[in-house]
Amino acid sequence: MTIKAINVRNQFKGNIKEIVIGDALSEIDVQTAAGIVTSVITFVKSTEVSIAKL
């Protein structure tokens, strides 16, 4: 896959400043020309989670 194949709205040119890795999610800070953009990445898809009363 090339960069051009990715949706343009999902691209930010910048440098990674910090990565915080957690048990259920990670946070990535990217320094861009407009400021810092923070992305939170989860490891579980919400469609894969079920809640039930036991």
Backbone as ProteinMPNN parsed JSONL, in Angstrom:
{"seq_chain_A": "MTIKAINVRNQFKGNIKEIVIGDALSEIDVQTAAGIVTSVITFVKSTEVSIAKL", "coords_chain_A": {"N_chain_A": [[0.851, -1.173, 0.0], [0.54, 2.201, -0.787], [1.242, 5.564, 0.323], [-0.475, 7.278, -1.04], [-2.688, 5.722, -1.366], [-4.107, 5.837, 0.946], [-6.768, 7.469, 2.651], [-6.92, 10.947, 2.222], [-7.814, 12.624, 4.271], [-6.987, 11.391, 6.536], [-4.311, 11.825, 6.99], [-1.401, 13.213, 8.422], [1.334, 15.275, 8.332], [4.225, 15.068, 10.152], [6.193, 14.777, 13.193], [6.714, 12.076, 15.4], [6.244, 12.55, 18.773], [5.716, 11.387, 21.256], [4.931, 8.17, 22.586], [2.594, 6.435, 24.35], [2.059, 3.491, 25.869], [-0.559, 1.429, 26.83], [-2.609, -0.95, 28.705], [-5.128, -1.436, 27.453], [-5.286, 0.469, 25.48], [-3.378, 2.686, 23.363], [-1.566, 5.796, 23.185], [-0.622, 8.28, 20.942], [1.402, 11.022, 20.285], [1.777, 13.495, 17.884], [3.791, 15.912, 16.464], [2.784, 18.511, 14.505], [2.618, 20.977, 11.852], [0.468, 22.515, 12.555], [0.245, 22.138, 15.237], [0.179, 19.924, 18.118], [-1.015, 16.71, 17.453], [-3.029, 14.28, 18.819], [-3.462, 10.826, 18.966], [-5.573, 8.207, 19.868], [-5.381, 4.826, 20.194], [-7.183, 1.92, 20.168], [-7.153, -1.524, 21.247], [-9.15, -3.319, 20.925], [-11.923, -4.039, 18.956], [-15.005, -2.348, 18.977], [-17.202, -3.699, 17.991], [-16.63, -6.277, 18.556], [-17.107, -6.742, 21.18], [-19.124, -7.919, 23.798], [-21.709, -7.441, 26.173], [-23.008, -8.859, 29.054], [-25.384, -9.854, 31.55], [-24.52, -11.754, 34.303]], "CA_chain_A": [[0.0, 0.0, 0.0], [1.288, 3.454, -0.82], [0.619, 6.677, 1.061], [-1.555, 7.831, -1.851], [-3.85, 4.84, -1.27], [-4.795, 6.148, 2.198], [-7.628, 8.64, 2.568], [-6.189, 12.19, 2.496], [-8.265, 13.198, 5.54], [-6.363, 10.667, 7.636], [-2.875, 12.009, 6.922], [-0.801, 14.382, 9.053], [2.782, 15.276, 8.227], [4.784, 15.518, 11.414], [7.152, 13.916, 13.886], [6.194, 11.465, 16.611], [6.864, 13.118, 19.97], [5.583, 10.49, 22.403], [4.04, 7.017, 22.506], [2.265, 5.91, 25.672], [1.43, 2.192, 25.659], [-1.332, 0.964, 27.971], [-3.147, -2.303, 28.601], [-6.26, -1.506, 26.543], [-5.129, 1.427, 24.391], [-2.124, 3.448, 23.3], [-1.722, 7.205, 22.804], [0.516, 8.759, 20.161], [1.42, 12.466, 20.053], [2.518, 13.86, 16.676], [3.985, 17.363, 16.292], [2.522, 18.941, 13.132], [2.742, 22.418, 11.658], [-0.673, 23.142, 13.215], [0.3, 21.845, 16.662], [0.27, 18.502, 18.446], [-2.188, 15.881, 17.2], [-2.981, 13.083, 19.656], [-4.29, 9.726, 18.499], [-5.763, 7.124, 20.827], [-5.588, 3.595, 19.438], [-7.662, 0.827, 21.018], [-6.748, -2.847, 20.786], [-10.338, -4.15, 20.814], [-12.982, -3.415, 18.175], [-16.251, -2.29, 19.749], [-18.133, -4.704, 17.463], [-16.194, -7.578, 19.058], [-17.356, -6.765, 22.613], [-20.507, -8.181, 24.218], [-21.93, -7.254, 27.606], [-24.12, -9.713, 29.488], [-25.562, -9.991, 32.996], [-24.278, -13.151, 34.696]], "C_chain_A": [[0.898, 1.238, 0.0], [0.545, 4.505, -0.012], [-0.551, 7.247, 0.281], [-2.814, 6.985, -1.783], [-4.669, 5.123, -0.015], [-5.595, 7.432, 2.031], [-6.863, 9.892, 3.011], [-6.589, 12.809, 3.831], [-7.603, 12.534, 6.737], [-4.845, 10.804, 7.646], [-2.449, 13.309, 7.595], [0.701, 14.261, 8.89], [3.342, 15.823, 9.531], [5.772, 14.518, 11.972], [6.515, 13.375, 15.152], [6.974, 12.009, 17.804], [6.818, 12.159, 21.149], [4.625, 9.357, 22.07], [3.855, 6.5, 23.922], [1.489, 4.619, 25.454], [0.735, 1.756, 26.941], [-1.85, -0.438, 27.741], [-4.245, -2.425, 27.546], [-6.145, -0.549, 25.359], [-3.766, 2.081, 24.465], [-2.434, 4.86, 22.834], [-0.452, 7.639, 22.088], [0.367, 10.252, 19.939], [2.313, 12.758, 18.855], [2.591, 15.379, 16.588], [3.794, 17.695, 14.821], [2.714, 20.45, 13.045], [1.624, 23.173, 12.382], [-0.662, 22.95, 14.73], [0.387, 20.339, 16.885], [-1.075, 17.83, 18.174], [-2.014, 14.614, 18.021], [-3.949, 12.052, 19.113], [-4.359, 8.673, 19.589], [-6.157, 5.884, 20.029], [-6.005, 2.498, 20.411], [-7.235, -0.502, 20.41], [-7.927, -3.789, 20.595], [-11.368, -3.393, 19.991], [-14.275, -3.452, 18.972], [-17.261, -3.315, 19.259], [-17.788, -6.109, 17.948], [-16.473, -7.733, 20.55], [-18.835, -7.003, 22.872], [-20.593, -7.992, 25.723], [-23.157, -8.09, 27.983], [-24.175, -9.73, 31.006], [-25.396, -11.467, 33.343], [-24.898, -13.461, 36.022]], "O_chain_A": [[1.898, 1.291, 0.716], [-0.636, 4.349, 0.297], [-1.538, 7.666, 0.886], [-3.9, 7.468, -2.105], [-5.816, 4.687, 0.077], [-5.16, 8.365, 1.355], [-6.229, 9.888, 4.066], [-5.762, 13.463, 4.466], [-7.657, 13.068, 7.844], [-4.159, 9.98, 8.251], [-3.045, 14.364, 7.376], [1.285, 13.246, 9.271], [2.974, 16.916, 9.963], [6.139, 13.544, 11.315], [5.858, 14.108, 15.891], [8.202, 11.939, 17.843], [7.751, 12.107, 21.95], [3.635, 9.552, 21.365], [4.821, 6.169, 24.609], [0.382, 4.644, 24.914], [1.35, 1.715, 28.007], [-1.57, -1.051, 26.711], [-4.288, -3.416, 26.817], [-6.823, -0.729, 24.348], [-3.088, 2.035, 25.492], [-3.442, 5.095, 22.167], [0.656, 7.396, 22.566], [-0.671, 10.708, 19.46], [3.464, 12.324, 18.809], [1.563, 16.054, 16.632], [4.552, 17.219, 13.975], [2.944, 21.113, 14.056], [1.801, 24.326, 12.775], [-1.481, 23.544, 15.431], [0.638, 19.576, 15.952], [-2.126, 18.309, 18.601], [-0.982, 13.948, 17.936], [-5.109, 12.357, 18.834], [-3.34, 8.29, 20.165], [-7.14, 5.894, 19.287], [-5.282, 2.183, 21.356], [-6.986, -0.594, 19.208], [-7.749, -4.925, 20.157], [-11.663, -2.234, 20.284], [-14.607, -4.473, 19.574], [-18.102, -3.763, 20.039], [-18.579, -7.035, 17.766], [-16.114, -8.756, 21.134], [-19.694, -6.376, 22.252], [-19.668, -8.338, 26.458], [-24.196, -8.034, 27.324], [-23.146, -9.633, 31.674], [-26.048, -12.327, 32.752], [-24.792, -14.588, 36.505]]}, "name": "protein", "num_of_chains": 1, "seq": "MTIKAINVRNQFKGNIKEIVIGDALSEIDVQTAAGIVTSVITFVKSTEVSIAKL"}
